[in-house]
Amino acid sequence: MPKTDNINSIIDHKLFTEEDIHNMCVKLGKQLTADYAGKKPLIVGALKGAIFFLTDLVREMDVKAEIDFLDVSSYGDEMESSGEVKLISDLATDVKDRDVLIVEDIVDTGLTLEYMKNLLKKRGAKSVKCCVLLNKEANRTSDVEVEYYGSKVGNEFVVGYGLDFMNYYRNLRYIGVLKPEIIKLVNNK
Ligand code: 5GP
Ligand code: MG
Ligand code: MG
């Protein structure tokens, strides 16, 4: 556990324990193993939030898979989606004719996922699906399909297990809800 002395001052409550997260990875891993049987998918992790989930998920998948990463951003340090998605760092792999599975930490408005899916389809991927750990539906503005997800979450800001607040707290082993007063502090900055 990181010795983050001020963690109690920012986390309101735990939402998912390490065990909850592990169980989600096992369940999704089984589903993906069945659905990608006989295929050699390219697993595309969305940096940076998805790296923790991706490493746990792929080890629950009995599939011959390749791994690459894409960094797109719509947030910066903001707490709400800017509505604009930028490509920060591209894949090293050619996706043409590949079965691509995007792995993401959380889907909120859906704009980031829609951007990534469209980009990979435009490049000629054979199939493009996604597996997200958390599905936040309250602010969805895109009709992007979320093929696999670990759990739904309400309209609250979560941190830990890859999910950041101002680029920190990704290294928490659990997922917690940020105190609303912290969000207010940032919004009134
Ligand atoms: P979308 O484009 O779907 O609105 O936003 C997706 C990205 O916003 C996620 O990949 C994540 O980086 C960020 N995001 C959305 N909701 C949350 C949240 O509750 N906590 C954190 N830490 N990031 C979030
Ligand atoms: Mg993300
Ligand atoms: Mg972020």
Short mmCIF file of C-alpha atoms and ligand atoms in Angstrom, two decimals:
data_model
loop_
_atom_site.label_atom_id
_atom_site.label_comp_id
_atom_site.label_asym_id
_atom_site.label_seq_id
_atom_site.Cartn_x
_atom_site.Cartn_y
_atom_site.Cartn_z
CA MET A 1 0.00 0.00 0.00
CA PRO A 2 1.40 3.44 -0.78
CA LYS A 3 2.05 5.46 2.35
CA THR A 4 -0.10 8.32 1.15
CA ASP A 5 -0.58 10.22 4.39
CA ASN A 6 -3.46 12.38 3.21
CA ILE A 7 -5.53 9.66 1.52
CA ASN A 8 -8.32 9.78 4.13
CA SER A 9 -8.72 13.47 3.48
CA ILE A 10 -9.66 12.93 -0.15
CA ILE A 11 -11.49 9.56 -0.24
CA ASP A 12 -15.11 9.54 0.90
CA HIS A 13 -15.55 5.76 0.86
CA LYS A 14 -14.26 2.61 -0.83
CA LEU A 15 -16.37 1.50 -3.77
CA PHE A 16 -14.50 -1.62 -4.94
CA THR A 17 -11.99 -3.61 -2.88
CA GLU A 18 -9.03 -5.48 -4.36
CA GLU A 19 -11.13 -8.63 -4.17
CA ASP A 20 -14.06 -7.01 -6.03
CA ILE A 21 -11.67 -5.90 -8.77
CA HIS A 22 -10.04 -9.32 -8.97
CA ASN A 23 -13.47 -10.96 -9.34
CA MET A 24 -14.39 -8.60 -12.17
CA CYS A 25 -11.13 -9.43 -13.98
CA VAL A 26 -11.71 -13.18 -13.60
CA LYS A 27 -15.28 -12.93 -14.93
CA LEU A 28 -14.33 -10.73 -17.88
CA GLY A 29 -11.27 -12.87 -18.61
CA LYS A 30 -13.45 -15.97 -18.92
CA GLN A 31 -15.90 -14.22 -21.24
CA LEU A 32 -13.09 -12.86 -23.43
CA THR A 33 -11.32 -16.23 -23.53
CA ALA A 34 -14.50 -17.77 -24.92
CA ASP A 35 -15.28 -14.94 -27.35
CA TYR A 36 -11.74 -14.65 -28.75
CA ALA A 37 -11.06 -18.39 -28.96
CA GLY A 38 -9.06 -19.19 -32.08
CA LYS A 39 -8.30 -15.50 -32.73
CA LYS A 40 -5.13 -13.52 -32.09
CA PRO A 41 -6.50 -10.22 -30.84
CA LEU A 42 -4.56 -7.01 -30.47
CA ILE A 43 -5.29 -5.66 -27.01
CA VAL A 44 -5.08 -1.88 -27.01
CA GLY A 45 -4.70 -0.28 -23.60
CA ALA A 46 -5.72 3.33 -23.19
CA LEU A 47 -2.96 5.12 -21.30
CA LYS A 48 -2.57 5.79 -18.56
CA GLY A 49 -5.62 4.77 -16.57
CA ALA A 50 -6.07 1.31 -18.07
CA ILE A 51 -2.61 -0.14 -17.40
CA PHE A 52 -3.49 -1.69 -14.03
CA PHE A 53 -6.72 -3.21 -15.33
CA LEU A 54 -5.07 -4.41 -18.55
CA THR A 55 -2.27 -6.27 -16.82
CA ASP A 56 -4.70 -8.07 -14.49
CA LEU A 57 -7.25 -8.74 -17.25
CA VAL A 58 -4.90 -10.22 -19.86
CA ARG A 59 -3.54 -12.67 -17.27
CA GLU A 60 -7.09 -14.00 -16.88
CA MET A 61 -7.36 -14.51 -20.64
CA ASP A 62 -6.24 -17.79 -22.16
CA VAL A 63 -5.80 -16.25 -25.59
CA LYS A 64 -2.81 -15.63 -27.82
CA ALA A 65 -2.89 -11.87 -27.62
CA GLU A 66 -0.64 -9.00 -28.59
CA ILE A 67 -0.55 -5.84 -26.46
CA ASP A 68 -0.09 -2.23 -27.48
CA PHE A 69 -0.98 1.17 -26.04
CA LEU A 70 -2.67 4.33 -27.20
CA ASP A 71 -2.77 7.63 -25.35
CA VAL A 72 -5.73 9.85 -26.04
CA SER A 73 -6.89 12.63 -23.83
CA SER A 74 -10.08 14.55 -23.32
CA TYR A 75 -9.58 15.59 -19.74
CA GLY A 76 -6.27 17.20 -18.90
CA ASP A 77 -6.59 17.99 -15.21
CA GLU A 78 -10.27 18.82 -15.51
CA MET A 79 -12.96 16.87 -13.71
CA GLU A 80 -15.34 16.90 -16.64
CA SER A 81 -14.83 15.85 -20.24
CA SER A 82 -13.78 18.74 -22.45
CA GLY A 83 -15.70 17.10 -25.29
CA GLU A 84 -12.55 17.23 -27.38
CA VAL A 85 -10.32 14.20 -27.86
CA LYS A 86 -6.66 14.43 -28.84
CA LEU A 87 -4.26 11.69 -29.92
CA ILE A 88 -1.23 12.06 -27.63
CA SER A 89 0.68 8.89 -28.44
CA ASP A 90 -0.04 6.37 -31.20
CA LEU A 91 0.16 2.57 -31.47
CA ALA A 92 3.29 0.88 -32.80
CA THR A 93 1.18 -1.90 -34.36
CA ASP A 94 -0.65 -1.98 -37.69
CA VAL A 95 -4.30 -2.76 -36.90
CA LYS A 96 -5.32 -3.66 -40.47
CA ASP A 97 -7.33 -6.91 -40.49
CA ARG A 98 -6.82 -7.36 -36.74
CA ASP A 99 -9.40 -8.16 -34.09
CA VAL A 100 -8.86 -5.26 -31.74
CA LEU A 101 -9.98 -5.10 -28.13
CA ILE A 102 -9.67 -1.69 -26.49
CA VAL A 103 -9.15 -1.80 -22.73
CA GLU A 104 -10.23 1.32 -20.85
CA ASP A 105 -10.52 2.22 -17.16
CA ILE A 106 -13.89 3.96 -17.29
CA VAL A 107 -16.38 5.16 -19.87
CA ASP A 108 -18.23 8.37 -19.01
CA THR A 109 -19.51 10.53 -21.89
CA GLY A 110 -18.21 7.86 -24.28
CA LEU A 111 -16.42 10.40 -26.48
CA THR A 112 -12.93 8.99 -25.82
CA LEU A 113 -14.04 5.46 -26.62
CA GLU A 114 -15.92 6.59 -29.73
CA TYR A 115 -12.80 8.42 -30.95
CA MET A 116 -10.58 5.38 -30.39
CA LYS A 117 -13.03 2.96 -32.01
CA ASN A 118 -13.46 5.19 -35.07
CA LEU A 119 -9.69 5.64 -35.44
CA LEU A 120 -9.04 1.89 -35.39
CA LYS A 121 -11.95 1.11 -37.74
CA LYS A 122 -10.71 3.77 -40.19
CA ARG A 123 -7.32 2.03 -40.19
CA GLY A 124 -8.95 -1.18 -41.34
CA ALA A 125 -9.29 -3.27 -38.18
CA LYS A 126 -11.38 -6.39 -38.77
CA SER A 127 -13.28 -5.91 -35.52
CA VAL A 128 -13.11 -3.29 -32.78
CA LYS A 129 -14.64 -3.99 -29.39
CA CYS A 130 -13.96 -2.65 -25.94
CA CYS A 131 -13.67 -3.87 -22.39
CA VAL A 132 -13.97 -1.19 -19.72
CA LEU A 133 -13.69 -1.73 -16.00
CA LEU A 134 -16.32 0.83 -15.00
CA ASN A 135 -19.36 1.96 -16.93
CA LYS A 136 -20.67 5.39 -15.86
CA GLU A 137 -23.85 5.92 -17.85
CA ALA A 138 -25.23 9.13 -16.34
CA ASN A 139 -23.35 11.54 -18.63
CA ARG A 140 -23.23 9.40 -21.80
CA THR A 141 -23.53 11.59 -24.89
CA SER A 142 -22.19 9.09 -27.43
CA ASP A 143 -24.10 6.00 -28.53
CA VAL A 144 -20.83 4.02 -28.62
CA GLU A 145 -21.31 0.35 -27.79
CA VAL A 146 -19.66 -0.94 -24.60
CA GLU A 147 -19.32 -4.66 -25.32
CA TYR A 148 -17.75 -5.71 -22.00
CA TYR A 149 -17.61 -3.99 -18.60
CA GLY A 150 -16.84 -4.94 -15.02
CA SER A 151 -19.41 -2.89 -13.16
CA LYS A 152 -21.71 0.08 -13.56
CA VAL A 153 -20.99 3.12 -11.38
CA GLY A 154 -23.11 6.11 -10.45
CA ASN A 155 -22.35 9.71 -11.27
CA GLU A 156 -19.45 10.13 -8.85
CA PHE A 157 -15.74 10.70 -9.36
CA VAL A 158 -13.73 7.59 -8.61
CA VAL A 159 -9.98 7.18 -8.06
CA GLY A 160 -7.51 4.35 -7.63
CA TYR A 161 -6.46 1.24 -9.59
CA GLY A 162 -5.35 3.43 -12.49
CA LEU A 163 -7.97 6.12 -12.13
CA ASP A 164 -6.44 9.47 -11.22
CA PHE A 165 -7.30 12.72 -9.54
CA MET A 166 -5.01 15.44 -10.97
CA ASN A 167 -2.70 12.58 -12.11
CA TYR A 168 -2.28 11.17 -8.57
CA TYR A 169 -3.76 8.21 -6.68
CA ARG A 170 -3.54 5.81 -9.62
CA ASN A 171 -1.49 3.47 -7.42
CA LEU A 172 -4.23 2.81 -4.84
CA ARG A 173 -5.07 -0.89 -4.79
CA TYR A 174 -8.78 -0.20 -4.38
CA ILE A 175 -11.24 2.15 -6.07
CA GLY A 176 -12.71 4.91 -3.93
CA VAL A 177 -15.09 7.81 -4.36
CA LEU A 178 -13.55 11.24 -4.14
CA LYS A 179 -15.01 13.54 -1.48
CA PRO A 180 -17.41 16.01 -3.10
CA GLU A 181 -15.72 18.93 -1.31
CA ILE A 182 -12.45 18.13 -3.14
CA ILE A 183 -14.28 18.35 -6.45
CA LYS A 184 -15.75 21.71 -5.39
CA LEU A 185 -12.29 22.98 -4.45
CA VAL A 186 -10.98 22.13 -7.93
CA ASN A 187 -14.01 23.55 -9.70
CA ASN A 188 -13.73 26.86 -7.82
CA LYS A 189 -10.01 27.17 -8.53
P1 5GP B 1 -15.28 10.04 -21.58
O1 5GP B 1 -14.64 10.45 -22.88
O2 5GP B 1 -16.02 8.74 -21.65
O3 5GP B 1 -16.15 11.16 -21.03
O4 5GP B 1 -14.15 9.97 -20.52
C1 5GP B 1 -13.33 8.93 -20.41
C2 5GP B 1 -12.14 9.30 -19.55
O5 5GP B 1 -12.46 10.28 -18.55
C3 5GP B 1 -11.72 8.10 -18.79
O6 5GP B 1 -10.82 7.30 -19.52
C4 5GP B 1 -11.08 8.72 -17.57
O7 5GP B 1 -9.74 9.04 -17.83
C5 5GP B 1 -11.86 9.99 -17.33
N1 5GP B 1 -12.91 9.81 -16.30
C6 5GP B 1 -14.25 9.76 -16.44
N2 5GP B 1 -14.87 9.54 -15.28
C7 5GP B 1 -13.89 9.44 -14.35
C8 5GP B 1 -13.90 9.20 -12.92
O8 5GP B 1 -14.91 9.02 -12.24
N3 5GP B 1 -12.67 9.15 -12.32
C9 5GP B 1 -11.49 9.35 -13.01
N4 5GP B 1 -10.38 9.29 -12.31
N5 5GP B 1 -11.46 9.56 -14.33
C10 5GP B 1 -12.65 9.61 -14.99
MG MG B 2 -8.98 6.48 -19.55
MG MG B 3 -7.72 11.23 -15.90
#
